Coordinates of C-alpha atoms in Angstrom, one line a residue:
X1 CA 83.6 75.2 115.5
X2 CA 80.7 75.9 113.2
X3 CA 80.7 79.0 111.0
X4 CA 77.7 80.4 112.9
X5 CA 79.5 80.1 116.2
X6 CA 82.6 81.8 114.8
X7 CA 80.4 84.6 113.5
X8 CA 79.1 85.5 117.0
X9 CA 82.2 84.4 119.0
X10 CA 83.3 88.0 119.5
X11 CA 81.4 91.4 119.5
X12 CA 82.8 92.8 116.3
X13 CA 81.5 91.6 113.0
X14 CA 84.2 90.8 110.4
X15 CA 84.4 89.6 106.9
X16 CA 87.1 87.7 105.1
X17 CA 88.0 84.8 102.9
X18 CA 88.7 81.4 104.5
X19 CA 89.8 77.9 103.6
X20 CA 87.5 75.3 105.1
X21 CA 89.6 72.2 104.4
X22 CA 92.9 71.0 102.9
X23 CA 91.7 71.7 99.4
X24 CA 92.9 75.2 100.3
X25 CA 90.1 76.7 98.4
X26 CA 89.2 80.1 99.8
X27 CA 85.6 81.5 99.9
X28 CA 83.7 84.3 101.6
X29 CA 83.5 84.0 105.4
X30 CA 81.6 85.9 108.1
X31 CA 83.3 85.8 111.5
X32 CA 84.1 88.1 114.4
X33 CA 86.9 90.0 116.0
X34 CA 87.4 90.6 119.8
X35 CA 86.4 93.9 121.3
X36 CA 89.1 96.5 121.6
X37 CA 91.1 96.2 124.8
X38 CA 93.0 99.1 126.5
X39 CA 96.2 98.3 124.6
X40 CA 94.6 97.3 121.3
X41 CA 94.6 99.0 118.0
X42 CA 91.7 98.4 115.6
X43 CA 92.4 98.8 111.9
X44 CA 90.7 98.7 108.5
X45 CA 92.7 96.4 106.3
X46 CA 93.7 98.0 103.0
X47 CA 96.2 95.5 101.5
X48 CA 97.5 92.1 102.3
X49 CA 100.4 90.3 100.7
X50 CA 100.1 86.6 99.7
X51 CA 103.0 84.6 101.2
X52 CA 104.0 81.0 100.3
X53 CA 103.2 80.2 104.0
X54 CA 99.6 81.1 103.3
X55 CA 99.4 78.5 100.6
X56 CA 101.1 75.8 102.7
X57 CA 98.8 76.5 105.7
X58 CA 95.6 76.7 103.5
X59 CA 96.4 73.2 102.2
X60 CA 97.6 71.9 105.6
X61 CA 101.0 70.9 104.1
X62 CA 102.6 71.1 107.5
X63 CA 99.9 69.1 109.3
X64 CA 99.0 71.8 111.9
X65 CA 96.3 74.0 110.1
X66 CA 93.1 75.0 111.9
X67 CA 90.0 75.4 109.8
X68 CA 88.3 77.6 109.0
X69 CA 91.6 79.3 108.1
X70 CA 91.8 83.0 107.2
X71 CA 95.4 83.6 105.8
X72 CA 97.4 86.8 105.8
X73 CA 100.3 88.1 107.8
X74 CA 101.5 90.9 105.5
X75 CA 98.8 93.3 106.5
X76 CA 98.6 97.1 105.9
X77 CA 95.8 99.3 107.0
X78 CA 94.6 102.4 108.7
X79 CA 93.8 102.8 112.4
X80 CA 90.1 103.2 113.1
X81 CA 90.1 103.0 116.9
X82 CA 92.6 102.8 119.8
X83 CA 92.3 101.5 123.4
X84 CA 92.5 103.8 126.3
X85 CA 96.1 103.0 127.1
X86 CA 97.5 103.0 123.6
X87 CA 100.4 105.4 123.3
X88 CA 102.1 104.7 119.9
X89 CA 99.1 105.2 117.5
X90 CA 96.1 107.3 116.8
X91 CA 93.1 107.1 114.5
X92 CA 94.1 107.7 110.9
X93 CA 97.7 106.3 111.3
X94 CA 98.9 104.0 108.5
X95 CA 100.1 100.7 110.1
X96 CA 101.0 97.2 109.4
X97 CA 100.8 93.8 111.1
X98 CA 103.3 91.0 110.3
X99 CA 103.9 87.4 111.3
X100 CA 103.0 87.7 115.0
X101 CA 100.2 89.1 117.2
X102 CA 101.4 88.0 120.6
X103 CA 104.3 86.5 122.6
X104 CA 105.0 85.9 126.3
X105 CA 106.8 89.2 126.7
X106 CA 109.0 87.9 129.5
X107 CA 111.4 85.2 128.1
X108 CA 115.0 86.1 127.1
X109 CA 114.0 86.3 123.4
X110 CA 111.2 88.8 124.2
X111 CA 113.4 90.9 126.5
X112 CA 115.9 91.1 123.6
X113 CA 113.2 92.2 121.1
X114 CA 113.3 88.8 119.4
X115 CA 109.6 88.0 119.8
X116 CA 109.9 85.9 116.6
X117 CA 111.9 83.3 118.6
X118 CA 109.6 83.3 121.7
X119 CA 108.5 79.7 122.3
X120 CA 105.0 81.0 123.1
X121 CA 104.7 83.4 120.2
X122 CA 101.3 83.5 118.5
X123 CA 101.0 83.7 114.7
X124 CA 98.7 86.2 113.0
X125 CA 96.9 83.4 111.2
X126 CA 95.8 79.9 112.1
X127 CA 97.0 79.8 115.7
X128 CA 95.3 79.8 119.1
X129 CA 95.2 83.1 120.9
X130 CA 95.6 83.5 124.7
X131 CA 91.8 83.4 125.1
X132 CA 91.6 80.1 123.2
X133 CA 90.1 81.5 120.1
X134 CA 91.6 81.1 116.6
X135 CA 93.7 83.9 115.1
X136 CA 92.4 85.1 111.7
X137 CA 94.7 86.9 109.3
X138 CA 94.6 89.8 106.9
X139 CA 92.5 88.4 104.1
X140 CA 89.8 90.2 105.9
X141 CA 88.2 93.7 106.3
X142 CA 89.5 94.5 109.8
X143 CA 91.8 93.4 112.6
X144 CA 92.2 94.1 116.3
X145 CA 95.9 93.8 117.5
X146 CA 97.8 94.7 120.6
X147 CA 99.8 97.9 119.8
X148 CA 103.1 96.2 120.6
X149 CA 102.6 94.0 117.5
X150 CA 101.7 96.9 115.2
X151 CA 104.2 98.5 112.8
X152 CA 104.1 102.2 111.7
X153 CA 104.3 102.5 107.9
X154 CA 106.6 105.4 107.1
X155 CA 105.6 108.3 104.8
X156 CA 106.7 107.9 101.2
X157 CA 106.4 104.1 101.1
X158 CA 103.4 103.0 99.0
X159 CA 101.0 101.0 101.1
X160 CA 100.5 98.2 98.6
X161 CA 104.3 97.7 98.2
X162 CA 104.8 98.0 102.0
X163 CA 102.7 94.8 102.7
X164 CA 105.2 92.1 101.6
X165 CA 108.0 93.9 103.5
X166 CA 106.2 92.8 106.8
X167 CA 107.2 89.2 106.1
X168 CA 109.4 88.8 103.0
X169 CA 111.3 92.1 103.7
X170 CA 112.2 91.4 107.3
X171 CA 112.9 87.7 106.5
X172 CA 115.8 88.8 104.3
X173 CA 116.8 91.9 106.2
X174 CA 117.2 90.2 109.6
X175 CA 119.9 87.6 108.5
X176 CA 121.9 90.2 106.7
X177 CA 122.1 92.2 109.9
X178 CA 122.6 89.3 112.3
X179 CA 125.2 87.5 110.3
X180 CA 127.1 90.7 109.4
X181 CA 126.3 90.5 105.7
X182 CA 125.4 94.2 105.5
X183 CA 128.8 95.9 105.2
X184 CA 129.4 98.0 102.0
X185 CA 131.7 96.3 99.6
X186 CA 130.9 92.7 100.7
X187 CA 130.0 90.2 98.0
X188 CA 126.8 88.2 98.7
X189 CA 125.0 85.5 96.8
X190 CA 121.2 85.2 96.7
X191 CA 119.8 81.8 95.8
X192 CA 116.4 81.9 94.1
X193 CA 114.7 84.9 92.5
X194 CA 111.2 84.7 93.8
X195 CA 109.2 86.6 96.4
X196 CA 112.1 86.5 99.0
X197 CA 115.0 86.5 96.6
X198 CA 114.1 89.6 94.6
X199 CA 113.7 91.6 97.9
X200 CA 117.0 90.2 99.2
X201 CA 118.7 91.6 96.0
X202 CA 117.2 95.0 96.6
X203 CA 118.1 95.2 100.3
X204 CA 121.6 93.9 99.6
X205 CA 122.1 96.7 96.9
X206 CA 120.7 99.3 99.4
X207 CA 123.4 98.1 101.9
X208 CA 126.1 98.8 99.3
X209 CA 126.9 95.1 98.6
X210 CA 128.0 93.4 95.4
X211 CA 125.3 90.8 94.6
X212 CA 125.4 87.6 92.6
X213 CA 122.1 85.8 91.9
X214 CA 122.3 82.0 91.9
X215 CA 119.5 80.2 90.0
X216 CA 118.7 77.1 88.2
X217 CA 117.0 79.2 85.4
X218 CA 119.4 80.8 82.9
X219 CA 116.4 82.8 81.5
X220 CA 116.3 84.9 84.8
X221 CA 119.8 86.4 84.1
X222 CA 118.5 89.5 82.3
X223 CA 115.8 90.1 84.9
X224 CA 118.3 89.8 87.8
X225 CA 120.9 92.2 86.3
X226 CA 119.0 94.7 84.3
X227 CA 115.8 95.0 86.3
X228 CA 116.8 94.2 89.9
X229 CA 120.4 95.5 89.8
X230 CA 122.4 92.4 90.6
X231 CA 126.0 92.5 89.6
X232 CA 126.3 89.0 88.3
X233 CA 124.4 85.8 87.7
X234 CA 125.3 82.1 88.3
X235 CA 123.5 79.1 86.8
X236 CA 123.8 76.6 89.7
X237 CA 123.5 73.6 87.3
X238 CA 126.4 74.9 85.2
X239 CA 129.4 73.2 86.8
X240 CA 132.0 75.4 84.9
X241 CA 130.3 78.6 86.2
X242 CA 130.1 77.3 89.7
X243 CA 133.8 76.2 89.6
X244 CA 134.9 79.6 88.3
X245 CA 133.0 81.3 91.2
X246 CA 134.5 79.1 94.0
X247 CA 135.5 80.9 97.2
X248 CA 134.3 84.4 96.0
X249 CA 131.4 85.1 98.3
X250 CA 131.3 86.5 101.8
X251 CA 127.9 85.1 102.4
X252 CA 124.8 83.6 100.8
X253 CA 121.1 84.1 101.5
X254 CA 119.4 80.9 100.3
X255 CA 115.7 81.6 99.8
X256 CA 114.7 78.4 98.1
X257 CA 112.2 76.2 99.9
X258 CA 112.3 73.2 97.4
X259 CA 114.7 70.4 98.2
X260 CA 118.2 71.2 96.7
X261 CA 121.8 70.5 97.5
X262 CA 123.7 73.1 99.5
X263 CA 127.1 71.4 99.2
X264 CA 128.0 73.3 95.9
X265 CA 126.8 76.6 97.5
X266 CA 129.2 76.1 100.4
X267 CA 132.0 75.8 97.9
X268 CA 131.2 79.4 96.7
X269 CA 132.0 80.8 100.1
X270 CA 135.3 82.4 101.1
X271 CA 136.9 81.3 104.4
X272 CA 134.7 82.4 107.3
X273 CA 131.8 82.7 104.8
X274 CA 128.2 82.1 105.9
X275 CA 125.3 80.3 104.2
X276 CA 122.0 81.3 105.7
X277 CA 118.9 79.3 105.0
X278 CA 115.6 81.1 105.0
X279 CA 113.6 78.8 102.8
X280 CA 111.7 76.1 104.7
X281 CA 113.2 73.0 103.1
X282 CA 111.3 70.0 104.5
X283 CA 113.6 67.2 103.6
X284 CA 116.8 66.6 105.5
X285 CA 119.9 67.9 103.8
X286 CA 123.3 66.3 103.3
X287 CA 126.2 68.2 104.7
X288 CA 129.9 67.2 104.4
X289 CA 131.7 68.2 107.6
X290 CA 135.0 69.0 105.9
X291 CA 133.4 71.6 103.6
X292 CA 132.8 73.6 106.8
X293 CA 135.9 72.7 108.7
X294 CA 138.2 73.8 105.9
X295 CA 137.6 77.5 105.8
X296 CA 135.7 77.8 109.1
X297 CA 132.4 78.2 107.3
X298 CA 128.9 78.4 108.8
X299 CA 125.5 77.2 107.8
X300 CA 122.8 79.1 109.7
X301 CA 119.1 79.9 109.6
X302 CA 116.8 82.8 110.3
X303 CA 113.1 83.5 110.8
X304 CA 111.4 86.8 110.1
X305 CA 112.3 89.4 112.8
X306 CA 111.2 90.9 116.1
X307 CA 109.0 94.0 116.2
X308 CA 111.9 96.4 116.8
X309 CA 113.8 95.0 113.8
X310 CA 110.7 95.0 111.6
X311 CA 110.2 98.7 112.3
X312 CA 113.9 99.3 111.6
X313 CA 113.6 97.4 108.3
X314 CA 110.6 99.2 107.0
X315 CA 112.1 102.6 107.9
X316 CA 115.3 101.6 106.0
X317 CA 113.1 100.5 103.1
X318 CA 111.4 103.9 103.0
X319 CA 114.7 105.8 103.2
X320 CA 116.4 103.7 100.5
X321 CA 113.4 103.2 98.3
X322 CA 113.4 99.4 98.6
X323 CA 110.0 98.3 97.2
X324 CA 109.0 94.7 96.3
X325 CA 107.8 94.1 92.7
X326 CA 104.1 93.4 93.2
X327 CA 101.0 92.4 91.3
X328 CA 97.9 93.9 92.9
X329 CA 94.8 91.6 92.7
X330 CA 91.2 91.8 94.0
X331 CA 90.1 89.5 96.8
X332 CA 88.0 87.3 94.5
X333 CA 91.1 86.5 92.4
X334 CA 92.8 84.9 95.4
X335 CA 92.3 81.2 94.4
X336 CA 93.8 81.9 90.9
X337 CA 96.6 83.8 92.6
X338 CA 97.3 80.8 94.9
X339 CA 97.4 78.4 91.8
X340 CA 99.8 80.8 90.1
X341 CA 102.0 81.1 93.2
X342 CA 102.3 77.3 93.4
X343 CA 103.7 77.4 89.8
X344 CA 105.9 80.5 90.6
X345 CA 103.9 82.4 88.1
X346 CA 104.2 85.9 89.7
X347 CA 106.7 88.7 89.6
X348 CA 107.2 88.6 92.5
X349 CA 104.6 89.0 95.1
X350 CA 100.8 89.1 94.9
X351 CA 99.1 91.8 97.1
X352 CA 95.4 91.7 97.6
X353 CA 93.5 95.0 97.3
X354 CA 91.3 94.2 100.3
X355 CA 89.6 97.5 100.8
X356 CA 88.4 97.9 97.2
X357 CA 87.0 94.4 96.9
X358 CA 83.2 94.4 97.4
X359 CA 81.6 91.8 99.8
X360 CA 79.4 89.3 98.1
X361 CA 76.2 90.8 99.6
X362 CA 77.2 94.5 98.9

C-alpha cells in the first residue's frame, strides 16, 4: 500500500517512524489510526522501549515483515479518550501496551488468560488486524487499543523504566512463575546479561533467589555482582568453573538468542532441574538424551505472558522496585540506537522519549 493511502486509511491522523524495506532504516512516517470503538482506549504515547524483535522485524530477518513497518511493543502512555463501554480506564490514566493487541478470546489459551499462546493472536507491530489493516507499533505519537490489551502502570513506577517491562519484564517473569523457579532460597542461573538477562537477575533477586550469572564475557562479572546484585558469576568458556558448578542450580533462564551449546548448561542443573529458553535461537540445537534422562531434567521454552500475568508482573515490579537499566534517547536517534543494539552496545535497554521528540514539520 502506498504511503498516501496509509495516511488516509483511518480517520485519525498519526505520526511515527517506519522502516520501508529490509535495510531496516527508520524515517518519519505519516499514517492513520482507526477511530475509537466502544471498547477502545486511545492513548498519547510517552515512551517506547526498543526490543531486539524490533530490529529483527525492521530488517525482515524472519522473512515475514510487512512494510511500511512501525516498530514498538513496549509502549507507555496516557489515556486521551475512551469508548462508551470501557470500564477499566479513564482519561488521564497511565497505561501500557505490550506484545499483543488482539486474540480470538475464545480458545483454551484465551480462556486461561494465556492470550500470548492464542493461535490467532495479533502482534502490536507488523501484523494484520481483524479489519485487514496493518498494525503499527509504539514508535508513534498515538495508539488505539482494545481495553483488554491495555495494562495499568502502577503509581511509583517511573514511566520510562516501565516500558521495557511490558516485553522484557514479562518474558523473564512468566517462566519463573510457570516453571516454579520463584521460591525463596532456590538457586537459579541466568545466561546472558543483556536486555532480558539483567531484568531476569532483578526479578530473581526480588523473589528471594540465589542468582548465578552465566556469560562468555569475564569482564561482566563486576557489573553482574556489584551493580545488579547477582551472587556469583560463571564464565561459560572456562571448563574448570563450569565443572566446579555442576549440579548446583535448580533452574536456568537462558536469554541468549545467538547460537550456543546448551549441553554444558544442562550439566549445571540439579536433578529435576529446568533449563528454560527465552532467546529465539534460529539454528537447531544438539541435545543428548541421557543428559536429561539421568536426573529427570527438562528443557522448556516461554513467550512473553498473557494480559493478566503482565499486569501481575508490573504490579510486582512496582512493589519490589524492579526497574530495568535504561538509556533514554530521542526518536531521531533511533537508527543509531538500532546499530548499537545490534552490537550489544547498550546498558541494557534503549527507551525512546516519544512525547518530547518534535515532528519534522513542527
